Coordinates of N, CA and C in Angstrom, one line a residue:
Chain H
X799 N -46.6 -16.7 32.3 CA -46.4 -15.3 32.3 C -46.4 -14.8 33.8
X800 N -45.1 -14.2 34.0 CA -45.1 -14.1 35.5 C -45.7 -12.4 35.8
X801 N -46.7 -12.6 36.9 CA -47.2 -11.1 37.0 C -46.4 -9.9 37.7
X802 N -45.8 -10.6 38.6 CA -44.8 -10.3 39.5 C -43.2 -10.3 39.3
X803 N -42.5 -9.3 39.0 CA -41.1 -10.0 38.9 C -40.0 -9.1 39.6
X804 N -38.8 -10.1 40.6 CA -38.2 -9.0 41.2 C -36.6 -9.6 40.2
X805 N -36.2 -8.4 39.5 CA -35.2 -8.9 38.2 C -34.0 -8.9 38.5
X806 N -33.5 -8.8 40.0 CA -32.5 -8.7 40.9 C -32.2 -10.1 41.6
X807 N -31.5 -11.4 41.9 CA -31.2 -12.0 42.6 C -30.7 -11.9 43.7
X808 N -29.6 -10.7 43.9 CA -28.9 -10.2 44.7 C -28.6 -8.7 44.9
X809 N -28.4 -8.6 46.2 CA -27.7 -7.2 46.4 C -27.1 -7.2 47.5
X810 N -26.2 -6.6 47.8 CA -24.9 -6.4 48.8 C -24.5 -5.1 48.9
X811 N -25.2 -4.6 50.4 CA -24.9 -3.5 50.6 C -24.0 -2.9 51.9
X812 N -23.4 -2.0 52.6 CA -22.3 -1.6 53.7 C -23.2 -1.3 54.4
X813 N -23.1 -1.9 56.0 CA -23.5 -1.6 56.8 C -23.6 0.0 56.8
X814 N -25.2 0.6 56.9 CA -25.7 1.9 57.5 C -26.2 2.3 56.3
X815 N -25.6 1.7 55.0 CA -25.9 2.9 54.0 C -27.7 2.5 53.4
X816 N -28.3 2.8 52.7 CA -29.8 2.8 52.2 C -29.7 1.5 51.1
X817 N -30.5 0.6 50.8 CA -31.0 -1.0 50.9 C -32.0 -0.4 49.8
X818 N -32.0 -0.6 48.6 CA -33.6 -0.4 47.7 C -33.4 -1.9 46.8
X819 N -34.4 -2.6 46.7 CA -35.1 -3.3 46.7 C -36.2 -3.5 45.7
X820 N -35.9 -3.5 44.2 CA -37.3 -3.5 43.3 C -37.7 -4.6 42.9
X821 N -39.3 -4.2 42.4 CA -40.4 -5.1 41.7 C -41.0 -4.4 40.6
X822 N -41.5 -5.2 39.7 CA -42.7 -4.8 38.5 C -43.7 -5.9 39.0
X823 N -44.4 -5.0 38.3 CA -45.8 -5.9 38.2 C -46.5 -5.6 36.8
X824 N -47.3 -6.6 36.4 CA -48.3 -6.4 35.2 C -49.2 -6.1 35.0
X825 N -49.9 -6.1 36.2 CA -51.5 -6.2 36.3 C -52.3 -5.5 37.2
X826 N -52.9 -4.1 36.6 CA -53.4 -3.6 37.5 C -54.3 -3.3 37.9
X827 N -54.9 -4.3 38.5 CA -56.0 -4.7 39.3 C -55.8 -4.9 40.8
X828 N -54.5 -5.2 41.1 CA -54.2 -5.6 42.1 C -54.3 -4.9 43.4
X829 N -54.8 -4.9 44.6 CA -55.4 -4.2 45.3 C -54.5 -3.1 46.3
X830 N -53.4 -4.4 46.7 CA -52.1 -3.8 47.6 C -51.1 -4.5 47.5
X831 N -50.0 -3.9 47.1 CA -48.3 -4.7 47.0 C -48.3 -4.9 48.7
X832 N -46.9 -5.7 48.8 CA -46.6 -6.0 50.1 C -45.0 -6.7 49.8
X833 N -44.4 -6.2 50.9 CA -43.0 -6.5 50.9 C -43.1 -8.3 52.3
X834 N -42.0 -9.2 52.0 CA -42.0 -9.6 53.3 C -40.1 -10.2 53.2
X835 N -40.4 -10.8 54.7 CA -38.4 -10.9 54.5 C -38.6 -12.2 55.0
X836 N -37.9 -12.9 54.6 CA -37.7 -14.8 54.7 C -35.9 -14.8 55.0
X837 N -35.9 -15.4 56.7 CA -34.7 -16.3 56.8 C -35.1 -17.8 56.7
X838 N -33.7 -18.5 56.5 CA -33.7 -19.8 56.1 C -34.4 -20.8 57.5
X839 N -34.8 -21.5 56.9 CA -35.8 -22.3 57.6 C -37.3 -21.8 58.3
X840 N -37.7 -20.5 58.1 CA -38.4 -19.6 58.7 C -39.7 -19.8 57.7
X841 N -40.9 -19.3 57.9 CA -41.7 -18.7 57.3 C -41.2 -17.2 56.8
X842 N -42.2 -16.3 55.7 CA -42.3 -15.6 55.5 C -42.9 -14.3 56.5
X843 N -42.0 -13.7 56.9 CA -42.3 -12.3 57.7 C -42.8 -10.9 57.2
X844 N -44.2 -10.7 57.3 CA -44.8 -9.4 56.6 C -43.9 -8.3 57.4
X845 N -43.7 -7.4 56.3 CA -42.6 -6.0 56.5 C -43.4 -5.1 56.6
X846 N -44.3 -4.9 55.4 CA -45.0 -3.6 55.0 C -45.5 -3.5 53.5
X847 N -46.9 -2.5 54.0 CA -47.5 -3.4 52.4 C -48.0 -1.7 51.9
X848 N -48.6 -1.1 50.7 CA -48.9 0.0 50.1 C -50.4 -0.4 49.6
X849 N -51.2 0.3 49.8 CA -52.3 0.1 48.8 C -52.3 1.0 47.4
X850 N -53.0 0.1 46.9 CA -52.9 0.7 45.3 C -53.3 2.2 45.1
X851 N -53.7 2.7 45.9 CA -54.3 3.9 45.9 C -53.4 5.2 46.1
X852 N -52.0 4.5 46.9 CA -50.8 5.5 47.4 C -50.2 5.5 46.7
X853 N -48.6 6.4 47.0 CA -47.8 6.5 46.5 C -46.6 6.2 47.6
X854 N -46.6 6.0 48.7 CA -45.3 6.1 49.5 C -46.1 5.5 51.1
X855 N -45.4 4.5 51.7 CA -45.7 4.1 52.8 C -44.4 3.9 53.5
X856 N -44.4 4.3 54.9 CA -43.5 4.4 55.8 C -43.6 3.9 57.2
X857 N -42.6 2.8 57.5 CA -42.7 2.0 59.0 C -41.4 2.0 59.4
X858 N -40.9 3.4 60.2 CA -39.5 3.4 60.5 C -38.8 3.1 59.9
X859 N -37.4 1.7 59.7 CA -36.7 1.7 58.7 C -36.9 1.7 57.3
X860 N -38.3 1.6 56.9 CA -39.0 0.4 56.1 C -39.9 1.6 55.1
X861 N -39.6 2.2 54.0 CA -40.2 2.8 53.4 C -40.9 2.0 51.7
X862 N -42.2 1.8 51.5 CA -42.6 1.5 50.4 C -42.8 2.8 49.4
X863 N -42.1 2.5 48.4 CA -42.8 3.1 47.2 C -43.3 2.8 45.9
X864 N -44.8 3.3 45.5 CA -45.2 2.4 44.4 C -45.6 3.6 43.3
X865 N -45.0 3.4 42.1 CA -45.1 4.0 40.5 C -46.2 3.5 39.7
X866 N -47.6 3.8 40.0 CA -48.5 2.7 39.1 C -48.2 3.2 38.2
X867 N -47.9 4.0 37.3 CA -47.6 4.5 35.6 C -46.6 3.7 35.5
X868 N -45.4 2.9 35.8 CA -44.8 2.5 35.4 C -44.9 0.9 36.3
X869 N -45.8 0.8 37.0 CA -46.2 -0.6 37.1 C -45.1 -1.2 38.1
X870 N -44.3 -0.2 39.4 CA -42.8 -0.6 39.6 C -43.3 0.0 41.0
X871 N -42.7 -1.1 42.2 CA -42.4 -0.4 43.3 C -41.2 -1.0 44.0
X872 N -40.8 0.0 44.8 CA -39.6 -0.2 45.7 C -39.4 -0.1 47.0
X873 N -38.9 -1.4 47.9 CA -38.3 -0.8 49.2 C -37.4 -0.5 49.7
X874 N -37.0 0.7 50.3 CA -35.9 1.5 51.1 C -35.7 0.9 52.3
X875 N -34.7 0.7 52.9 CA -34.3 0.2 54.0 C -33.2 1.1 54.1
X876 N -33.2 2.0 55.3 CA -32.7 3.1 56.1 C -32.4 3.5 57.4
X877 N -31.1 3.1 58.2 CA -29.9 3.1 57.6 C -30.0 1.0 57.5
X878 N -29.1 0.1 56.5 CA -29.0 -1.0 57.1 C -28.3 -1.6 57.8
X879 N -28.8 -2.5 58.1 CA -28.6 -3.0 59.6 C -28.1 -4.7 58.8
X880 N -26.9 -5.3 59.5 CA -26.7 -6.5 58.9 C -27.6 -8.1 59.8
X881 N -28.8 -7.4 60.5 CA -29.8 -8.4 60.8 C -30.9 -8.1 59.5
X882 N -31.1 -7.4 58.8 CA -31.4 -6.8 57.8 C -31.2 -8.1 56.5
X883 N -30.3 -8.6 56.6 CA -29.9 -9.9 55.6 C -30.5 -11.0 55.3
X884 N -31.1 -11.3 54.6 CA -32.2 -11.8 54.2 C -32.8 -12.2 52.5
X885 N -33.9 -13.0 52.7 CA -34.5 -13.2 51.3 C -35.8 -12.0 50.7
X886 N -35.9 -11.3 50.4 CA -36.9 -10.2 50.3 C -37.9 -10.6 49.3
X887 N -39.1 -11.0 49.7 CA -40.1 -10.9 48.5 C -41.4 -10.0 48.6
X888 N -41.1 -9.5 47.0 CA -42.5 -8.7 47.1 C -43.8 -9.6 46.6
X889 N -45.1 -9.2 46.6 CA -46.0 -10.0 46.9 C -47.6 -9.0 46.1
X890 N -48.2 -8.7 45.5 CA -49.5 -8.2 45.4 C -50.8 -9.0 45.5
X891 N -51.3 -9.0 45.8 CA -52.5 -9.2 46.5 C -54.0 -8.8 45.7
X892 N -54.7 -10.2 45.7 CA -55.9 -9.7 44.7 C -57.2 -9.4 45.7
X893 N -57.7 -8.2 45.9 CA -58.6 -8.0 46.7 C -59.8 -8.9 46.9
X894 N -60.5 -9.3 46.2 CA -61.4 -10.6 46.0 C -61.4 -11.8 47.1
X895 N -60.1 -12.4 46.9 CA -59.7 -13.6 47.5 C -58.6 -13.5 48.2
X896 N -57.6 -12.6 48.2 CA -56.4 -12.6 49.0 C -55.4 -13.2 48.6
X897 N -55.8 -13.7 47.5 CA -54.2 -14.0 47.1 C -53.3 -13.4 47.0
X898 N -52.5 -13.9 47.0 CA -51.2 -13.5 47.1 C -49.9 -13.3 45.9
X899 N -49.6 -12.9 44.9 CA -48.9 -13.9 44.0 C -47.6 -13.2 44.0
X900 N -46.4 -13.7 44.3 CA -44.9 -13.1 44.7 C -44.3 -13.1 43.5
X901 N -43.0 -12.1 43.8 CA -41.6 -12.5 42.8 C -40.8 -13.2 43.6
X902 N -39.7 -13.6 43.0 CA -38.9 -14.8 43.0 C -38.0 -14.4 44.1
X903 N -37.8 -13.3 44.6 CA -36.9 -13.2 45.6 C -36.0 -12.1 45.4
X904 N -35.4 -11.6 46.1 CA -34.1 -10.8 46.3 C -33.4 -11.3 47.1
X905 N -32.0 -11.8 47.5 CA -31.4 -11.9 48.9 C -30.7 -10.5 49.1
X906 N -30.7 -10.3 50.1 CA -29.9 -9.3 50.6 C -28.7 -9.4 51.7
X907 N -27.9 -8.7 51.2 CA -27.0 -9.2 52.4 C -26.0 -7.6 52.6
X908 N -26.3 -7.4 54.4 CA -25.6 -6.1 54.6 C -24.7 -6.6 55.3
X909 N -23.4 -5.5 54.6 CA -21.8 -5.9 55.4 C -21.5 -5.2 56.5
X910 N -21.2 -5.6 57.8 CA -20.6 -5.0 59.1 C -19.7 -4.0 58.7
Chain N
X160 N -46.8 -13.4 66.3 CA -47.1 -14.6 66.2 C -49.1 -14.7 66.0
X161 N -48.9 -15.6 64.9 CA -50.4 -15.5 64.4 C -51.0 -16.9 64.5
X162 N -50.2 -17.3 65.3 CA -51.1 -18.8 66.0 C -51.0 -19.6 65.2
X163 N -50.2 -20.0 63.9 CA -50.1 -21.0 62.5 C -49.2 -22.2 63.0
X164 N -49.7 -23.0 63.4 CA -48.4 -24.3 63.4 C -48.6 -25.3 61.5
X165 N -47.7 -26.0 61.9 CA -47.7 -27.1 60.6 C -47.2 -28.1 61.1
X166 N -47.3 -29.3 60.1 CA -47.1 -30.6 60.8 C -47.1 -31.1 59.7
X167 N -46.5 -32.2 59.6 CA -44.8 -32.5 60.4 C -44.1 -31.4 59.8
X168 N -43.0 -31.1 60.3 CA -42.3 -29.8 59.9 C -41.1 -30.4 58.6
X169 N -40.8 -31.8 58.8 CA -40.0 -32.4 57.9 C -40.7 -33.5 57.5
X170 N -40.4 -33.9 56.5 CA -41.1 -35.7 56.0 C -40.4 -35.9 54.4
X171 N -39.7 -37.3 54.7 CA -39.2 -37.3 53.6 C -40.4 -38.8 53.1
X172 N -40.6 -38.8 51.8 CA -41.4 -40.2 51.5 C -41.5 -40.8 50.4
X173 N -41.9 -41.8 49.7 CA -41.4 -42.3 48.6 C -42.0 -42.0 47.3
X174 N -42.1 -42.2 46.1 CA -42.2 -41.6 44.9 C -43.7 -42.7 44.7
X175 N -44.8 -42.3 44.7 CA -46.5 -42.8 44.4 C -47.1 -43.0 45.8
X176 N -46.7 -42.4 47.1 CA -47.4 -43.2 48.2 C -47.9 -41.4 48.6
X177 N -49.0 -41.9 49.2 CA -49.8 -40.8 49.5 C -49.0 -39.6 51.1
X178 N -49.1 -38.4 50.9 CA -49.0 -37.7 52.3 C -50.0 -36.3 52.7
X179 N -50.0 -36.2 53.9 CA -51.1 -35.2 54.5 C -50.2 -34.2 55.1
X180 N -50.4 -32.9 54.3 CA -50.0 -31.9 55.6 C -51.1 -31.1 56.3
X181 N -50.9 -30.8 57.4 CA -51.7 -30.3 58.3 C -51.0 -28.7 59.0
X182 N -52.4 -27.9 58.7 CA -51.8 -26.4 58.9 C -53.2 -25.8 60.0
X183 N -52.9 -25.7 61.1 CA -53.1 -25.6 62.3 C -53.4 -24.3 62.9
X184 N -54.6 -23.3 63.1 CA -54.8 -22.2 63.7 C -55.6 -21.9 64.8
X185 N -54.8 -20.7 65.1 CA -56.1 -20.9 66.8 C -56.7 -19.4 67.0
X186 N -56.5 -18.8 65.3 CA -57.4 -17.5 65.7 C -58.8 -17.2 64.9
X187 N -59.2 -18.1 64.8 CA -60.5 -18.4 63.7 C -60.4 -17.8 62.2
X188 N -59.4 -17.0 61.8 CA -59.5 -16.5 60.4 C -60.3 -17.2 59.2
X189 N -60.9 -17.0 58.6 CA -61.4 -17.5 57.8 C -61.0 -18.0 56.6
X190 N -60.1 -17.3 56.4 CA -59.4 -17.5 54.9 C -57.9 -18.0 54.8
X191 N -57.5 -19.2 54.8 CA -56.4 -20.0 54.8 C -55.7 -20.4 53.5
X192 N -54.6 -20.5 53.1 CA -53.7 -20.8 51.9 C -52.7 -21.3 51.9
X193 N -52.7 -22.3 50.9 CA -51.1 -23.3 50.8 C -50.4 -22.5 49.6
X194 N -49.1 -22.5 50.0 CA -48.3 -22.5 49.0 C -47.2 -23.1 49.1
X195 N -46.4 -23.6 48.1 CA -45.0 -24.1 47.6 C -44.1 -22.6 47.7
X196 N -42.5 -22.9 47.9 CA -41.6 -22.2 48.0 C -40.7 -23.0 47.0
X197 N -40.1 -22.8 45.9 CA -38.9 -23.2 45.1 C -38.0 -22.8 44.8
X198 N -36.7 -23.0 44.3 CA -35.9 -22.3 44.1 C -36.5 -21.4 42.3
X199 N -36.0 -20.0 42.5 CA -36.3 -19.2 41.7 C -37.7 -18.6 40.7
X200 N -38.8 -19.3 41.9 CA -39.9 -19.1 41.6 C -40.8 -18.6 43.0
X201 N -40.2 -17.9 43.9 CA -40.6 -17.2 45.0 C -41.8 -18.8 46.1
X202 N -43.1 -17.6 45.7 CA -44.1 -18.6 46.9 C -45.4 -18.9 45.8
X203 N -45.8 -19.9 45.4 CA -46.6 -20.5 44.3 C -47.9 -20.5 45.1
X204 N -49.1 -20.1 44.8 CA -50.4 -20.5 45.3 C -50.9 -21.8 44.6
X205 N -50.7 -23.0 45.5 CA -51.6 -24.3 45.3 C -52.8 -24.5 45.5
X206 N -53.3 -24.2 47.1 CA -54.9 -24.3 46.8 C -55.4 -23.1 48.3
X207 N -56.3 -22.7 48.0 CA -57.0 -21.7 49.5 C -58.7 -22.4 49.8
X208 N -58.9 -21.5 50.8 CA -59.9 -22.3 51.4 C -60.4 -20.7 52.0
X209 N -62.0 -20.1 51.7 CA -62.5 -19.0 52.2 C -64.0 -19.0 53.0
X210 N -63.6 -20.6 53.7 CA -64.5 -21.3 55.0 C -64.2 -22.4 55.2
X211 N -65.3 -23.4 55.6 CA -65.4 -24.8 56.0 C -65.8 -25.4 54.9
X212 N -65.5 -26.2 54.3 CA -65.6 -27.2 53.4 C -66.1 -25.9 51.8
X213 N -65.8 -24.8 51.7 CA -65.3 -24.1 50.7 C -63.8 -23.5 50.6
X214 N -63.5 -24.5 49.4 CA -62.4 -24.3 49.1 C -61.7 -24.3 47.2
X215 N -60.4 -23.6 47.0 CA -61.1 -23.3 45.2 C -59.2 -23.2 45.1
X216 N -58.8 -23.7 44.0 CA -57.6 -24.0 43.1 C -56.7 -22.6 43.3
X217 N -55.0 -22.8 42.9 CA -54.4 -21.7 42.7 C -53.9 -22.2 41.6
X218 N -52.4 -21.6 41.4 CA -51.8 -21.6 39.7 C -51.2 -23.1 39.7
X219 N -50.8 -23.5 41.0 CA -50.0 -24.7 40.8 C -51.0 -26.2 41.6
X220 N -52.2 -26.5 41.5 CA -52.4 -27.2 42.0 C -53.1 -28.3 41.8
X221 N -52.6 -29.0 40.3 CA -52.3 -30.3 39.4 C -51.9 -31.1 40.6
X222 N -51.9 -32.3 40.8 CA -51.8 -33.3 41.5 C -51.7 -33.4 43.3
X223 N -52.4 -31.9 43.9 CA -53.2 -31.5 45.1 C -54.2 -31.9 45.3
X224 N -54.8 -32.2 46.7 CA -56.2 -31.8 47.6 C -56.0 -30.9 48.4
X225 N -57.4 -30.2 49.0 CA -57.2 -30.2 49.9 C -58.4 -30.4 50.8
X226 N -58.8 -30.3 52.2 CA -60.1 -30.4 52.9 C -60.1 -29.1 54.2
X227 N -61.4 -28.9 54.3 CA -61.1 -27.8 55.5 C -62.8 -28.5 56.3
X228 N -62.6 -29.1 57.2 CA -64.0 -29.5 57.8 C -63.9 -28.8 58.8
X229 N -63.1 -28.3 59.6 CA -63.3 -27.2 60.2 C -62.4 -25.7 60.6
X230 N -62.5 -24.9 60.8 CA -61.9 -23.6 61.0 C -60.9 -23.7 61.2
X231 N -60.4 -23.9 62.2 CA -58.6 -24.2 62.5 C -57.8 -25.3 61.9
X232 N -58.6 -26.0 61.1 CA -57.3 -26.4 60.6 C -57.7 -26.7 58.7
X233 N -56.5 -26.8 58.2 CA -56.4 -27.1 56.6 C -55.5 -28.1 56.1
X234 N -56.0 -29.1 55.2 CA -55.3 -30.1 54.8 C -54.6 -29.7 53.5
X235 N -53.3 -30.7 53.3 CA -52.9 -30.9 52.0 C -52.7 -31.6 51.6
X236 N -53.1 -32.8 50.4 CA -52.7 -34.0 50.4 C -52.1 -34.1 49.2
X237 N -51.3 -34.5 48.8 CA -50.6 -35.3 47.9 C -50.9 -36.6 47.2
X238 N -51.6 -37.0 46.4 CA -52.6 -38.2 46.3 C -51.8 -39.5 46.3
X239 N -50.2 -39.0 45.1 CA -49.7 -39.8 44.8 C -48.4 -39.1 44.4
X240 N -47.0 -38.7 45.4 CA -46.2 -38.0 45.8 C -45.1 -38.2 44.0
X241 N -44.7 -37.2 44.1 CA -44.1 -37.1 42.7 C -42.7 -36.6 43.1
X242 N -41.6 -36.4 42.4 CA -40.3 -36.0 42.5 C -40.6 -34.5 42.5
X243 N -41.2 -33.8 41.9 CA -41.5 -33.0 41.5 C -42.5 -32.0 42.4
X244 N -42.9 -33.0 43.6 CA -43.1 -32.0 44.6 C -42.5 -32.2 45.9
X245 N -41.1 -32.0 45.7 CA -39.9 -31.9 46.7 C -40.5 -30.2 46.8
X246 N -40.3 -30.2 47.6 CA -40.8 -28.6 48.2 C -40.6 -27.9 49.2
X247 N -40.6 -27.1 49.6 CA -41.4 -26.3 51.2 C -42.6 -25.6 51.0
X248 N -43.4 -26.4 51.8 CA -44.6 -25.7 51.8 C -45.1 -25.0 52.9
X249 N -45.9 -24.1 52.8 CA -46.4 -22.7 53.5 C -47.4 -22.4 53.8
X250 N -48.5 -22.7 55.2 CA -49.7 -22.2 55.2 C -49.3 -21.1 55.5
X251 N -50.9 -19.9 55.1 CA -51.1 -18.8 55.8 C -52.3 -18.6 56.0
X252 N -52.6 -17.4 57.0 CA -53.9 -17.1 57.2 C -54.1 -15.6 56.6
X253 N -55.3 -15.3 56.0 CA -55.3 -13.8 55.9 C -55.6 -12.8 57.0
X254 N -54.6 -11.9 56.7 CA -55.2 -10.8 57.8 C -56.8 -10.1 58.1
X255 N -56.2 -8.7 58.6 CA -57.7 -8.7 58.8 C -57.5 -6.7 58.0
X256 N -55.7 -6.8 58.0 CA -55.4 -5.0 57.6 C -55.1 -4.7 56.1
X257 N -54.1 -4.8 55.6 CA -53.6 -4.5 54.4 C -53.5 -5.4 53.0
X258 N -54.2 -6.1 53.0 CA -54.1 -7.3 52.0 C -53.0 -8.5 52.6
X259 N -52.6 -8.4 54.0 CA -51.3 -9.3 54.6 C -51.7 -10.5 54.7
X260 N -51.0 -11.8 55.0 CA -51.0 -12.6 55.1 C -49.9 -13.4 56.1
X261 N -50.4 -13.8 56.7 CA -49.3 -14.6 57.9 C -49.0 -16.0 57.7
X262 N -47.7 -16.3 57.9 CA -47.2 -17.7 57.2 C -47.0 -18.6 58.3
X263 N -47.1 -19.5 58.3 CA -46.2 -20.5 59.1 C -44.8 -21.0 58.9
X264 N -44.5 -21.9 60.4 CA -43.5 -22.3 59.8 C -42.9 -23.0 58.9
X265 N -43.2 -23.4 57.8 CA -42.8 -24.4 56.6 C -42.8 -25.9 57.1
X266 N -43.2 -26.7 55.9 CA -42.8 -28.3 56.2 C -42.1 -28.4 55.1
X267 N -40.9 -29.0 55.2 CA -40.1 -29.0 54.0 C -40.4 -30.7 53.9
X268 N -40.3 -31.3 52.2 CA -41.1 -32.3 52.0 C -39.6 -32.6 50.4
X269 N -39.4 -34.2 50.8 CA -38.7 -34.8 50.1 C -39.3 -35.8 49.6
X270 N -39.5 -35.9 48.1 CA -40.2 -37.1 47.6 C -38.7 -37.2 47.0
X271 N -38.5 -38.9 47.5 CA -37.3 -39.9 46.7 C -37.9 -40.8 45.8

């Protein structure tokens, strides 16, 4: 049973226009979602994370939004940028221990 | 940059023979984690460690060790290497802000 799921494999968007990016989750206990972006051969790069407590988190391009009633959050990426291209995972976090438990990915890919 | 190396970064090896990866820090964090990367199952928690020689299981970590005897660094061993953990694997460290976690650079691992 996956707790995390991002139900999107892909998206392809025009250079400049707005990038959203969703997850569900199941379980809500979880302390803080977190977005991060993975190129190939790289580790995983933390973007920007929301605590469960919020509703909307903002880092320049990089806007989090989280729906606990509907267990759903999303990130906005504004305007995009084709370094922007990438594998996108979201991630929640169990306060306790820090775990971590992801969805499966998004790639993203913005057109010049 | 959060001071994570890994080692060896590649290794390919044969199907029952034992291997060690080694995940490497130089900012004392305390709380360290392995995970697998696969295709279509994002980033798997195999095993974490939340000190020195305390350390405790994640969802995937059936035919894992691991050892932590001291602070900067964390083992992973493979007792008896399987097809089935062809992988990229991923230390991180926990932060200290938002539930984040910082990655390293991956060792990608081919059991033949």
């Amino acid at each position: 049973d996956q707790q995390v799921k991002q139900n999107s494999p892909s998206l392809s968007v025009q250079e400049g226009r707005i990038s959203i990016l969703n997850c569900d989750y199941t379980n809500s206990m979880f302390d803080y979602f977190l977005w991060y972006k993975k190129y190939p051969a790289e580790g995983p790069t933390f973007l920007i994370s929301i605590s469960s407590i919020k509703d909307k988190n903002e880092d320049g391009r990089f806007t989090v939004f989280l729906n606990k009633s509907a267990k759903h959050l999303s990130l906005h990426i504004v305007p995009s940028q084709p370094g922007d291209s990438a594998v996108y995972f979201c991630a929640a976090s169990d306060g306790n221990t820090g775990k971590l438990i992801f969805g499966q990915g998004t790639t993203l890919q913005v057109k010049p | 940059d959060a001071g994570i190396t890994q080692s060896p970064r590649h290794k390919v090896t044969e199907t029952g023979t034992p291997v060690t990866l080694r995940c490497h820090q130089t900012e004392n964090h305390r709380y360290m984690y392995w995970y697998r990367q696969d295709p279509g199952h994002g980033l798997r928690l195999i095993h974490y460690s939340y000190g020195v020689k305390d350390t405790d299981k994640g969802e995937v970590s059936d035919g894992y060790s691991v050892s932590r005897s001291k602070t900067e660094d964390f083992l992973l061993t493979l007792e008896s290497a399987t097809s089935s953990q062809t992988s990229v694997y991923f230390c991180a460290i926990r932060g200290t802000g938002s539930g984040e976690q910082y990655f390293g650079p991956g060792t990608r691992l081919t059991v033949t």
